[in-house]
Short mmCIF file of C-alpha atoms in Angstrom, two decimals:
data_model
loop_
_atom_site.label_atom_id
_atom_site.label_comp_id
_atom_site.label_asym_id
_atom_site.label_seq_id
_atom_site.Cartn_x
_atom_site.Cartn_y
_atom_site.Cartn_z
CA UNK A 7 -9.85 10.82 5.83
CA UNK A 8 -9.13 7.24 5.03
CA UNK A 9 -11.01 4.09 5.97
CA UNK A 10 -8.69 1.15 6.52
CA UNK A 11 -10.00 -2.38 6.85
CA UNK A 12 -7.89 -5.34 7.89
CA UNK A 13 -8.81 -9.00 8.01
CA UNK A 14 -7.03 -11.93 9.67
CA UNK A 15 -8.49 -15.39 9.21
CA UNK A 16 -7.42 -18.85 10.28
CA UNK A 17 -8.96 -22.31 9.97
CA UNK A 18 -9.91 -24.67 12.74
CA UNK A 19 -6.98 -26.95 13.58
CA UNK A 20 -6.52 -29.83 11.12
CA UNK A 21 -9.37 -28.63 8.91
CA UNK A 22 -8.16 -27.50 5.51
CA UNK A 23 -11.27 -25.52 4.63
CA UNK A 24 -12.59 -22.67 6.74
CA UNK A 25 -16.32 -22.59 7.48
CA UNK A 26 -16.04 -18.81 7.53
CA UNK A 27 -16.45 -16.91 4.28
CA UNK A 28 -15.49 -13.27 3.90
CA UNK A 29 -15.77 -11.10 0.81
CA UNK A 30 -15.26 -7.39 0.24
CA UNK A 31 -17.31 -5.79 -2.53
CA UNK A 32 -17.81 -2.33 -3.95
CA UNK A 33 -21.19 -0.74 -3.28
CA UNK A 34 -22.95 0.45 -6.43
CA UNK A 35 -23.39 3.96 -5.01
CA UNK A 36 -19.87 4.34 -3.63
CA UNK A 37 -17.98 2.79 -0.76
CA UNK A 38 -17.62 -0.87 0.03
CA UNK A 39 -19.06 -3.67 2.13
CA UNK A 40 -17.37 -6.46 4.04
CA UNK A 41 -19.60 -9.53 4.30
CA UNK A 42 -18.67 -12.25 6.80
CA UNK A 43 -20.60 -15.48 7.42
CA UNK A 44 -19.90 -18.46 9.64
CA UNK A 45 -21.78 -21.62 8.69
CA UNK A 46 -22.83 -24.09 11.35
CA UNK A 47 -20.30 -26.86 12.11
CA UNK A 48 -16.95 -26.84 10.31
CA UNK A 49 -15.32 -28.09 7.13
CA UNK A 50 -16.88 -28.46 3.71
CA UNK A 51 -20.55 -28.40 4.75
CA UNK A 52 -20.12 -25.20 6.75
CA UNK A 53 -18.17 -23.66 3.89
CA UNK A 54 -20.98 -24.36 1.43
CA UNK A 55 -23.50 -22.68 3.73
CA UNK A 56 -21.39 -19.60 4.49
CA UNK A 57 -20.49 -19.24 0.80
CA UNK A 58 -24.14 -19.45 -0.19
CA UNK A 59 -25.06 -16.77 2.35
CA UNK A 60 -22.23 -14.43 1.33
CA UNK A 61 -22.90 -14.89 -2.41
CA UNK A 62 -26.54 -14.06 -1.96
CA UNK A 63 -25.82 -11.01 0.18
CA UNK A 64 -23.18 -9.56 -2.16
CA UNK A 65 -25.41 -10.18 -5.14
CA UNK A 66 -28.21 -8.20 -3.51
CA UNK A 67 -25.89 -5.41 -2.32
CA UNK A 68 -24.58 -5.11 -5.90
CA UNK A 69 -28.14 -4.48 -7.06
CA UNK A 70 -28.49 -1.64 -4.55
CA UNK A 71 -30.56 -3.59 -2.00
CA UNK A 72 -30.06 -2.25 1.52
CA UNK A 73 -27.97 -4.25 3.94
CA UNK A 74 -30.78 -5.20 6.31
CA UNK A 75 -33.01 -6.38 3.47
CA UNK A 76 -30.13 -8.41 2.02
CA UNK A 77 -29.61 -10.13 5.39
CA UNK A 78 -33.31 -10.97 5.69
CA UNK A 79 -33.41 -12.33 2.15
CA UNK A 80 -30.38 -14.55 2.81
CA UNK A 81 -32.01 -15.81 6.01
CA UNK A 82 -35.29 -16.61 4.28
CA UNK A 83 -33.46 -18.45 1.51
CA UNK A 84 -31.44 -20.48 4.01
CA UNK A 85 -34.53 -21.33 6.08
CA UNK A 86 -36.48 -22.33 2.99
CA UNK A 87 -33.67 -24.60 1.83
CA UNK A 88 -32.71 -26.15 5.16
CA UNK A 89 -35.92 -25.78 7.22
CA UNK A 90 -34.03 -24.42 10.20
CA UNK A 91 -31.65 -27.38 10.39
CA UNK A 92 -28.64 -25.35 9.22
CA UNK A 93 -27.90 -21.83 10.38
CA UNK A 94 -25.23 -19.25 9.70
CA UNK A 95 -24.09 -16.08 11.38
CA UNK A 96 -23.75 -12.94 9.27
CA UNK A 97 -22.05 -9.59 9.71
CA UNK A 98 -22.06 -6.82 7.13
CA UNK A 99 -19.81 -3.80 7.58
CA UNK A 100 -20.60 -1.14 5.00
CA UNK A 101 -18.73 2.07 4.35
CA UNK A 102 -21.50 4.10 2.76
CA UNK A 103 -20.01 7.16 1.08
CA UNK A 104 -23.43 8.50 0.18
CA UNK A 105 -24.59 8.83 3.79
CA UNK A 106 -21.08 9.32 5.23
CA UNK A 107 -21.74 6.50 7.68
CA UNK A 108 -20.62 3.03 8.57
CA UNK A 109 -23.55 0.63 8.70
CA UNK A 110 -23.17 -2.49 10.84
CA UNK A 111 -25.60 -5.33 10.22
CA UNK A 112 -25.46 -8.16 12.72
CA UNK A 113 -26.98 -11.64 12.90
CA UNK A 114 -24.33 -13.08 15.15
CA UNK A 115 -24.22 -13.64 18.92
CA UNK A 116 -20.53 -12.54 18.91
CA UNK A 117 -20.27 -8.91 20.05
CA UNK A 118 -19.05 -5.90 18.05
CA UNK A 119 -16.56 -3.54 19.68
CA UNK A 120 -16.61 0.17 18.83
CA UNK A 121 -13.73 2.32 20.09
CA UNK A 122 -13.33 6.08 19.99
CA UNK A 123 -10.26 7.29 21.90
CA UNK A 124 -10.50 5.92 25.45
CA UNK A 125 -14.13 4.93 25.07
CA UNK A 126 -15.16 1.40 24.15
CA UNK A 127 -18.76 0.47 23.41
CA UNK A 128 -19.82 -3.14 23.04
CA UNK A 129 -22.78 -4.11 20.89
CA UNK A 130 -23.90 -7.38 22.43
CA UNK A 131 -27.69 -7.40 22.46
CA UNK A 132 -29.11 -10.81 21.67
CA UNK A 133 -28.74 -11.46 17.95
CA UNK A 134 -30.08 -14.48 16.09
CA UNK A 135 -28.20 -16.21 13.24
CA UNK A 136 -29.72 -16.55 9.77
CA UNK A 137 -31.91 -19.51 8.93
CA UNK A 138 -33.26 -20.14 12.43
CA UNK A 139 -36.87 -19.20 11.67
CA UNK A 140 -39.03 -17.50 9.10
CA UNK A 141 -38.64 -13.99 10.42
CA UNK A 142 -35.06 -13.27 11.47
CA UNK A 143 -34.31 -9.60 12.01
CA UNK A 144 -30.81 -8.19 11.77
CA UNK A 145 -29.61 -5.60 14.27
CA UNK A 146 -28.51 -2.45 12.44
CA UNK A 147 -26.15 0.17 13.89
CA UNK A 148 -25.19 3.30 11.94
CA UNK A 149 -22.14 5.35 12.90
CA UNK A 150 -20.74 8.54 11.39
CA UNK A 151 -17.37 8.13 9.66
CA UNK A 152 -15.00 10.04 11.94
CA UNK A 153 -11.24 9.97 12.45
CA UNK A 154 -10.24 7.79 15.40
CA UNK A 155 -13.11 5.35 15.04
CA UNK A 156 -12.14 1.67 15.40
CA UNK A 157 -14.59 -1.20 14.95
CA UNK A 158 -13.82 -4.87 15.65
CA UNK A 159 -16.00 -7.67 14.33
CA UNK A 160 -15.37 -11.39 14.49
CA UNK A 161 -16.81 -14.84 14.19
CA UNK A 162 -17.42 -16.74 17.44
CA UNK A 163 -14.11 -18.59 17.09
CA UNK A 164 -12.55 -15.48 18.61
CA UNK A 165 -14.89 -15.06 21.57
CA UNK A 166 -14.91 -18.82 22.28
CA UNK A 167 -11.12 -19.20 22.16
CA UNK A 168 -9.66 -20.79 25.27
CA UNK A 169 -13.05 -21.94 26.63
CA UNK A 170 -12.04 -25.57 26.15
CA UNK A 171 -9.30 -25.02 28.73
CA UNK A 172 -11.39 -22.80 30.98
CA UNK A 173 -9.30 -19.76 30.06
CA UNK A 174 -11.75 -17.80 27.89
CA UNK A 175 -10.55 -14.95 25.73
CA UNK A 176 -11.38 -11.44 26.93
CA UNK A 177 -11.66 -9.71 23.59
CA UNK A 178 -12.37 -6.25 25.01
CA UNK A 179 -9.35 -6.39 27.32
CA UNK A 180 -7.09 -7.51 24.48
CA UNK A 181 -8.32 -4.69 22.23
CA UNK A 182 -7.77 -2.23 25.07
CA UNK A 183 -4.20 -3.36 25.68
CA UNK A 184 -3.29 -3.25 21.97
CA UNK A 185 -4.80 0.24 21.61
CA UNK A 186 -2.59 1.45 24.46
CA UNK A 187 0.29 1.07 22.03
CA UNK A 188 0.89 4.00 19.78
CA UNK A 189 -1.77 4.03 17.09
CA UNK A 190 -1.63 0.39 15.91
CA UNK A 191 -2.54 -0.31 12.31
CA UNK A 192 -5.80 -2.23 11.86
CA UNK A 193 -3.80 -5.21 10.58
CA UNK A 194 -1.71 -5.18 13.74
CA UNK A 195 -4.85 -5.14 15.90
CA UNK A 196 -6.47 -7.95 13.90
CA UNK A 197 -3.27 -10.00 14.00
CA UNK A 198 -2.87 -9.46 17.76
CA UNK A 199 -6.43 -10.58 18.49
CA UNK A 200 -6.04 -13.65 16.31
CA UNK A 201 -2.66 -14.52 17.82
CA UNK A 202 -4.08 -14.23 21.36
CA UNK A 203 -7.00 -16.51 20.45
CA UNK A 204 -4.78 -19.11 18.79
CA UNK A 205 -2.45 -19.05 21.77
CA UNK A 206 -5.37 -19.63 24.18
CA UNK A 207 -6.33 -22.62 22.02
CA UNK A 208 -2.72 -23.87 22.38
CA UNK A 209 -1.97 -23.24 18.69
CA UNK A 210 -4.78 -25.60 17.68
CA UNK A 211 -7.78 -23.34 17.00
CA UNK A 212 -10.97 -25.05 18.22
CA UNK A 213 -12.95 -23.26 15.51
CA UNK A 214 -12.45 -21.14 12.40
CA UNK A 215 -11.58 -17.61 13.48
CA UNK A 216 -12.07 -14.45 11.40
CA UNK A 217 -11.34 -10.97 12.69
CA UNK A 218 -12.22 -7.74 10.86
CA UNK A 219 -10.90 -4.39 12.07
CA UNK A 220 -12.03 -1.10 10.57
CA UNK A 221 -10.19 2.10 11.39
CA UNK A 222 -10.82 5.66 10.24
CA UNK A 223 -7.75 7.89 10.08
CA UNK A 224 -7.48 11.63 9.54
CA UNK A 225 -4.76 11.02 6.97
CA UNK A 226 -4.90 13.30 3.94
CA UNK A 227 -2.82 11.63 1.26
CA UNK A 228 -3.18 10.65 -2.36
CA UNK A 229 -6.52 9.45 -3.70
CA UNK A 230 -5.23 5.95 -4.36
CA UNK A 231 -7.31 2.99 -3.26
CA UNK A 232 -5.14 0.13 -2.11
CA UNK A 233 -5.66 -3.51 -1.29
CA UNK A 234 -3.30 -6.28 -0.20
CA UNK A 235 -4.17 -9.95 0.10
CA UNK A 236 -1.87 -12.55 1.61
CA UNK A 237 -2.69 -16.20 1.02
CA UNK A 238 -0.44 -18.80 2.68
CA UNK A 239 -0.18 -22.02 0.70
CA UNK A 240 0.25 -25.26 2.58
CA UNK A 241 1.99 -28.02 0.72
CA UNK A 242 -0.94 -30.36 1.34
CA UNK A 243 -3.41 -27.86 -0.07
CA UNK A 244 -1.32 -27.47 -3.20
CA UNK A 245 -1.05 -31.15 -3.89
CA UNK A 246 -4.56 -32.23 -3.00
CA UNK B 14 4.94 -20.36 0.23
CA UNK B 15 2.69 -17.36 0.27
CA UNK B 16 0.89 -15.60 -2.56
CA UNK B 17 0.67 -11.85 -2.03
CA UNK B 18 -1.55 -9.68 -4.18
CA UNK B 19 -1.49 -5.89 -4.11
CA UNK B 20 -3.78 -3.44 -5.87
CA UNK B 21 -3.39 0.30 -6.43
CA UNK B 22 -6.22 2.13 -8.16
CA UNK B 23 -6.86 5.77 -9.01
CA UNK B 24 -9.61 7.59 -10.89
CA UNK B 25 -9.27 9.74 -13.99
CA UNK B 26 -8.68 13.34 -13.01
CA UNK B 27 -11.82 15.20 -11.91
CA UNK B 28 -13.99 12.09 -12.30
CA UNK B 29 -15.34 10.89 -8.99
CA UNK B 30 -16.21 7.40 -10.16
CA UNK B 31 -13.68 5.01 -11.65
CA UNK B 32 -14.67 3.12 -14.81
CA UNK B 33 -12.47 0.29 -13.58
CA UNK B 34 -13.99 -2.34 -11.32
CA UNK B 35 -11.90 -4.82 -9.36
CA UNK B 36 -13.08 -7.56 -7.03
CA UNK B 37 -11.28 -10.38 -5.27
CA UNK B 38 -13.29 -13.52 -4.60
CA UNK B 39 -12.67 -16.92 -3.11
CA UNK B 40 -12.75 -19.83 -5.56
CA UNK B 41 -15.14 -22.62 -4.54
CA UNK B 42 -12.38 -25.25 -4.78
CA UNK B 43 -9.70 -23.25 -2.98
CA UNK B 44 -7.64 -20.21 -3.81
CA UNK B 45 -8.91 -16.89 -5.05
CA UNK B 46 -9.49 -14.86 -8.19
CA UNK B 47 -8.90 -11.20 -8.93
CA UNK B 48 -11.31 -9.89 -11.56
CA UNK B 49 -10.55 -6.54 -13.22
CA UNK B 50 -12.66 -4.86 -15.89
CA UNK B 51 -12.36 -1.48 -17.60
CA UNK B 52 -15.55 -0.25 -19.25
CA UNK B 53 -15.41 1.88 -22.36
CA UNK B 54 -15.29 5.67 -21.77
CA UNK B 55 -15.17 6.94 -18.18
CA UNK B 56 -17.47 7.93 -15.36
CA UNK B 57 -20.83 6.44 -14.47
CA UNK B 58 -21.57 4.71 -17.78
CA UNK B 59 -18.22 2.94 -17.83
CA UNK B 60 -18.66 1.97 -14.20
CA UNK B 61 -22.00 0.33 -14.90
CA UNK B 62 -20.47 -1.72 -17.71
CA UNK B 63 -17.38 -2.83 -15.80
CA UNK B 64 -19.49 -3.64 -12.73
CA UNK B 65 -21.85 -5.71 -14.84
CA UNK B 66 -18.94 -7.64 -16.35
CA UNK B 67 -17.24 -8.25 -12.99
CA UNK B 68 -20.49 -9.30 -11.27
CA UNK B 69 -21.23 -11.80 -13.99
CA UNK B 70 -17.71 -13.23 -13.94
CA UNK B 71 -17.53 -13.61 -10.15
CA UNK B 72 -20.99 -15.17 -10.08
CA UNK B 73 -19.89 -17.79 -12.60
CA UNK B 74 -16.54 -18.42 -10.87
CA UNK B 75 -18.45 -18.95 -7.60
CA UNK B 76 -20.42 -21.71 -9.31
CA UNK B 77 -17.21 -23.44 -10.34
CA UNK B 78 -17.26 -22.30 -14.00
CA UNK B 79 -13.75 -22.12 -15.45
CA UNK B 80 -12.21 -18.71 -15.99
CA UNK B 81 -12.18 -18.81 -19.80
CA UNK B 82 -15.81 -19.88 -19.97
CA UNK B 83 -16.77 -17.12 -17.52
CA UNK B 84 -15.03 -14.53 -19.72
CA UNK B 85 -16.81 -15.78 -22.83
CA UNK B 86 -20.17 -15.74 -21.07
CA UNK B 87 -19.62 -12.16 -19.89
CA UNK B 88 -18.66 -11.15 -23.43
CA UNK B 89 -21.72 -12.77 -24.97
CA UNK B 90 -23.97 -11.09 -22.41
CA UNK B 91 -22.41 -7.69 -23.07
CA UNK B 92 -22.64 -8.12 -26.83
CA UNK B 93 -26.25 -9.24 -26.61
CA UNK B 94 -27.16 -6.24 -24.48
CA UNK B 95 -25.16 -3.56 -26.28
CA UNK B 96 -24.83 -5.01 -29.82
CA UNK B 97 -21.11 -4.25 -29.94
CA UNK B 98 -21.57 -0.55 -29.12
CA UNK B 99 -20.06 -0.87 -25.63
CA UNK B 100 -17.00 -2.94 -24.85
CA UNK B 101 -14.99 -3.74 -21.74
CA UNK B 102 -11.56 -5.15 -21.08
CA UNK B 103 -11.26 -8.04 -18.65
CA UNK B 104 -8.40 -9.67 -16.76
CA UNK B 105 -8.81 -12.58 -14.37
CA UNK B 106 -5.91 -13.65 -12.17
CA UNK B 107 -6.68 -16.90 -10.40
CA UNK B 108 -4.64 -18.62 -7.74
CA UNK B 109 -5.84 -22.17 -8.20
CA UNK B 110 -4.78 -24.26 -5.22
CA UNK B 111 -6.14 -27.43 -6.77
CA UNK B 112 -3.81 -27.31 -9.80
CA UNK B 113 -1.03 -25.41 -8.00
CA UNK B 114 -1.04 -22.83 -10.78
CA UNK B 115 -1.83 -19.23 -11.49
CA UNK B 116 -4.25 -18.87 -14.38
CA UNK B 117 -4.20 -15.58 -16.30
CA UNK B 118 -7.22 -14.82 -18.48
CA UNK B 119 -6.86 -11.81 -20.73
CA UNK B 120 -9.26 -9.82 -22.91
CA UNK B 121 -7.29 -6.62 -22.79
CA UNK B 122 -4.79 -5.06 -25.22
CA UNK B 123 -2.67 -3.94 -22.24
CA UNK B 124 0.24 -6.37 -21.74
CA UNK B 125 0.93 -8.64 -18.76
CA UNK B 126 4.45 -8.72 -17.30
CA UNK B 127 5.81 -11.92 -15.77
CA UNK B 128 9.10 -11.73 -13.88
CA UNK B 129 11.24 -14.52 -12.48
CA UNK B 130 14.56 -13.32 -11.10
CA UNK B 131 16.32 -11.34 -13.85
CA UNK B 132 13.99 -12.62 -16.53
CA UNK B 133 10.95 -10.63 -17.70
CA UNK B 134 8.40 -12.04 -20.12
CA UNK B 135 5.73 -9.86 -21.67
CA UNK B 136 2.40 -11.29 -22.77
CA UNK B 137 1.28 -8.87 -25.44
CA UNK B 138 -0.31 -10.90 -28.22
CA UNK B 139 -3.32 -9.18 -29.72
CA UNK B 140 -6.23 -9.50 -27.30
CA UNK B 141 -9.79 -8.36 -27.96
CA UNK B 142 -11.99 -6.76 -25.27
CA UNK B 143 -15.33 -8.28 -24.32
CA UNK B 144 -18.49 -7.34 -26.20
CA UNK B 145 -16.85 -6.60 -29.57
CA UNK B 146 -18.40 -9.52 -31.46
CA UNK B 147 -20.27 -12.76 -30.96
CA UNK B 148 -17.23 -14.96 -30.52
CA UNK B 149 -14.58 -13.29 -28.38
CA UNK B 150 -11.88 -15.66 -27.13
CA UNK B 151 -9.83 -14.95 -24.05
CA UNK B 152 -6.09 -15.66 -24.01
CA UNK B 153 -5.26 -18.07 -21.19
CA UNK B 154 -1.81 -18.46 -19.64
CA UNK B 155 -1.13 -20.96 -16.85
CA UNK B 156 1.96 -20.68 -14.67
CA UNK B 157 3.19 -22.88 -11.82
CA UNK B 158 3.11 -21.22 -8.38
CA UNK B 159 6.80 -20.82 -7.55
CA UNK B 160 8.70 -18.58 -5.15
CA UNK B 161 10.10 -15.50 -6.88
CA UNK B 162 7.30 -15.20 -9.42
CA UNK B 163 5.99 -11.66 -9.96
CA UNK B 164 3.07 -10.83 -12.27
CA UNK B 165 1.93 -7.30 -13.16
CA UNK B 166 -1.47 -6.62 -14.72
CA UNK B 167 -3.09 -3.28 -15.38
CA UNK B 168 -5.79 -1.42 -17.22
CA UNK B 169 -4.71 0.67 -20.21
CA UNK B 170 -4.58 3.83 -18.10
CA UNK B 171 -1.13 2.63 -17.03
CA UNK B 172 0.28 1.85 -20.48
CA UNK B 173 -1.24 5.03 -21.98
CA UNK B 174 0.05 7.35 -19.24
CA UNK B 175 2.07 10.26 -20.58
CA UNK B 176 1.02 9.74 -24.21
CA UNK B 177 -0.87 13.03 -24.21
CA UNK B 178 2.45 14.79 -23.66
CA UNK B 179 4.46 12.55 -25.97
CA UNK B 180 6.26 10.98 -23.01
CA UNK B 181 4.73 7.50 -22.90
CA UNK B 182 5.19 5.27 -19.88
CA UNK B 183 7.63 2.36 -20.27
CA UNK B 184 6.00 -0.09 -17.89
CA UNK B 185 8.62 -2.81 -18.34
CA UNK B 186 11.50 -0.43 -17.62
CA UNK B 187 9.76 0.89 -14.50
CA UNK B 188 9.14 -2.64 -13.22
CA UNK B 189 12.79 -3.50 -13.90
CA UNK B 190 14.09 -0.50 -12.00
CA UNK B 191 11.82 -1.13 -8.98
CA UNK B 192 12.82 -4.81 -8.88
CA UNK B 193 16.48 -3.81 -8.72
CA UNK B 194 15.71 -2.60 -5.23
CA UNK B 195 15.91 -5.25 -2.57
CA UNK B 196 12.85 -7.45 -2.81
CA UNK B 197 10.10 -4.81 -2.97
CA UNK B 198 6.69 -5.76 -1.58
CA UNK B 199 3.97 -6.11 -4.22
CA UNK B 200 2.26 -3.03 -2.78
CA UNK B 201 5.46 -1.03 -3.22
CA UNK B 202 5.74 -2.17 -6.85
CA UNK B 203 2.09 -1.37 -7.57
CA UNK B 204 2.38 2.03 -5.87
CA UNK B 205 5.58 2.85 -7.78
CA UNK B 206 4.03 2.02 -11.13
CA UNK B 207 0.93 4.07 -10.35
CA UNK B 208 2.97 7.01 -9.07
CA UNK B 209 5.12 6.99 -12.22
CA UNK B 210 2.00 6.97 -14.43
CA UNK B 211 0.31 9.77 -12.49
CA UNK B 212 3.50 11.81 -12.64
CA UNK B 213 3.72 11.38 -16.44
CA UNK B 214 0.12 12.62 -16.62
CA UNK B 215 1.22 15.67 -14.58
CA UNK B 216 -0.83 14.56 -11.54
CA UNK B 217 -4.02 14.61 -13.61
CA UNK B 218 -4.56 11.01 -14.74
CA UNK B 219 -5.94 10.97 -18.30
CA UNK B 220 -7.77 7.73 -17.55
CA UNK B 221 -8.68 5.46 -14.65
CA UNK B 222 -5.62 3.41 -13.71
CA UNK B 223 -5.63 0.07 -11.89
CA UNK B 224 -2.49 -1.94 -11.20
CA UNK B 225 -2.45 -5.49 -9.79
CA UNK B 226 0.80 -7.10 -8.64
CA UNK B 227 1.01 -10.75 -7.62
CA UNK B 228 4.10 -12.07 -5.92
CA UNK B 229 4.93 -15.55 -4.66
CA UNK B 230 7.30 -15.71 -1.70
CA UNK B 231 9.03 -18.69 -0.14
CA UNK B 232 7.98 -17.43 3.28
CA UNK B 233 6.93 -20.13 5.71
CA UNK B 234 4.94 -18.42 8.42
CA UNK B 235 1.63 -18.89 10.15
CA UNK B 236 -1.40 -20.11 8.23
CA UNK B 237 -3.23 -16.82 8.62
CA UNK B 238 -4.91 -15.27 5.60
CA UNK B 239 -4.71 -11.52 5.66
CA UNK B 240 -6.28 -8.68 3.76
CA UNK B 241 -6.00 -4.92 4.03
CA UNK B 242 -8.14 -2.38 2.19
CA UNK B 243 -7.47 1.36 2.21
CA UNK B 244 -10.22 3.64 0.97
CA UNK B 245 -9.47 7.38 0.84
CA UNK B 246 -12.55 9.52 1.35
CA UNK B 247 -12.77 12.85 -0.40
CA UNK B 248 -14.97 15.44 1.22
CA UNK B 249 -16.98 15.87 -1.98
CA UNK B 250 -17.64 12.15 -2.20
CA UNK B 251 -18.87 12.09 1.39
CA UNK B 252 -21.27 14.94 0.95
CA UNK B 253 -22.61 14.13 -2.50
#
């Protein structure tokens, strides 16, 4: 089998710095974790908050702390520092090779979509962002690693796309229509979702948008781990 | 422009855990850094060392510490803990959007290859791994971000491939022959180098091998950041 993870990420229109922070780190006992945070508001302040949350979580995961405990610790630290005035969403997607499972940790109102063949499950129970109070609990979902599994996670920029114009994005329907194509790559699915959202926002995203797609394939190939990162450079960013 | 970074990574034959650790992190002032460490020996002990080095470096980079200072700090910490008995190579590749440059930090005897069009430069001055003494200095090279630039960095598993059989890998020649093809993607170049090394080791890599390829393209596309990770799962790893 192979686990493939794709990320597509865009900034709010006319804001050079995304308030979303995403990092992928190795787990000390095998596998990896994707950590995604969206700090309240946008621009530099939001970036500082989401970076702080992600740094703390990856530091704890690196020490072998479990995902749920890392989320609670990051929430307590944020609440202690900001007294509930600044909050941040958090999603952790962990491929845990020891248990043979994918562990989803969620402190984010935005739903998680889980697809297996024709079936699509939506995880959308009420979920509270980090830093809102002293005792924030993450929602944890554990799923066996199986070929055909597809998981879609995003920040609320995706689910809120188009709302400004009264044409809200239907994320589930978009996933369904892309999956009707022949076996899309996770990058293609992430790109399609992002493109749809940006289009609904008339090419001027109303918020930072980050989409993470995880796909498990039956593929038996070499044992090579691979990673590709693509970083567009705007002229203004280079010269500032 | 767009900076594309590709990684291909394989474990030493019959060793389930790579002694190489690689992480990609966002820089607090824009851009990103790839941090690659190779701990002495192989297996779990080497992994612990390279993970410790990479964690320390990315923690410092996240605080805004400059790359060279982060390398020195990681070296001092390793020397203090292990008294020179355990060493680790380190490479940092930073895309610094503030200065518009790529900063290469090197504490690794393995050379760095820098290609621009037909021209190939090799950085192979003597370079000392971290943890060898109290005052280890990294070699720093700074290069303007320009379309056509290709940089290849690896752990010594690549340069040492085939030596066991007296058929050592010629990394520069392999890069040259792949680049003669029409504009290979960085992933294709990384995969080709890794495949050549594994083949010279008769499909049983004598060491962990990690290859990082950075390429700058003139491409003007959307402003979407993208990342793909592919993690093969061996049955034994899942069940252990």
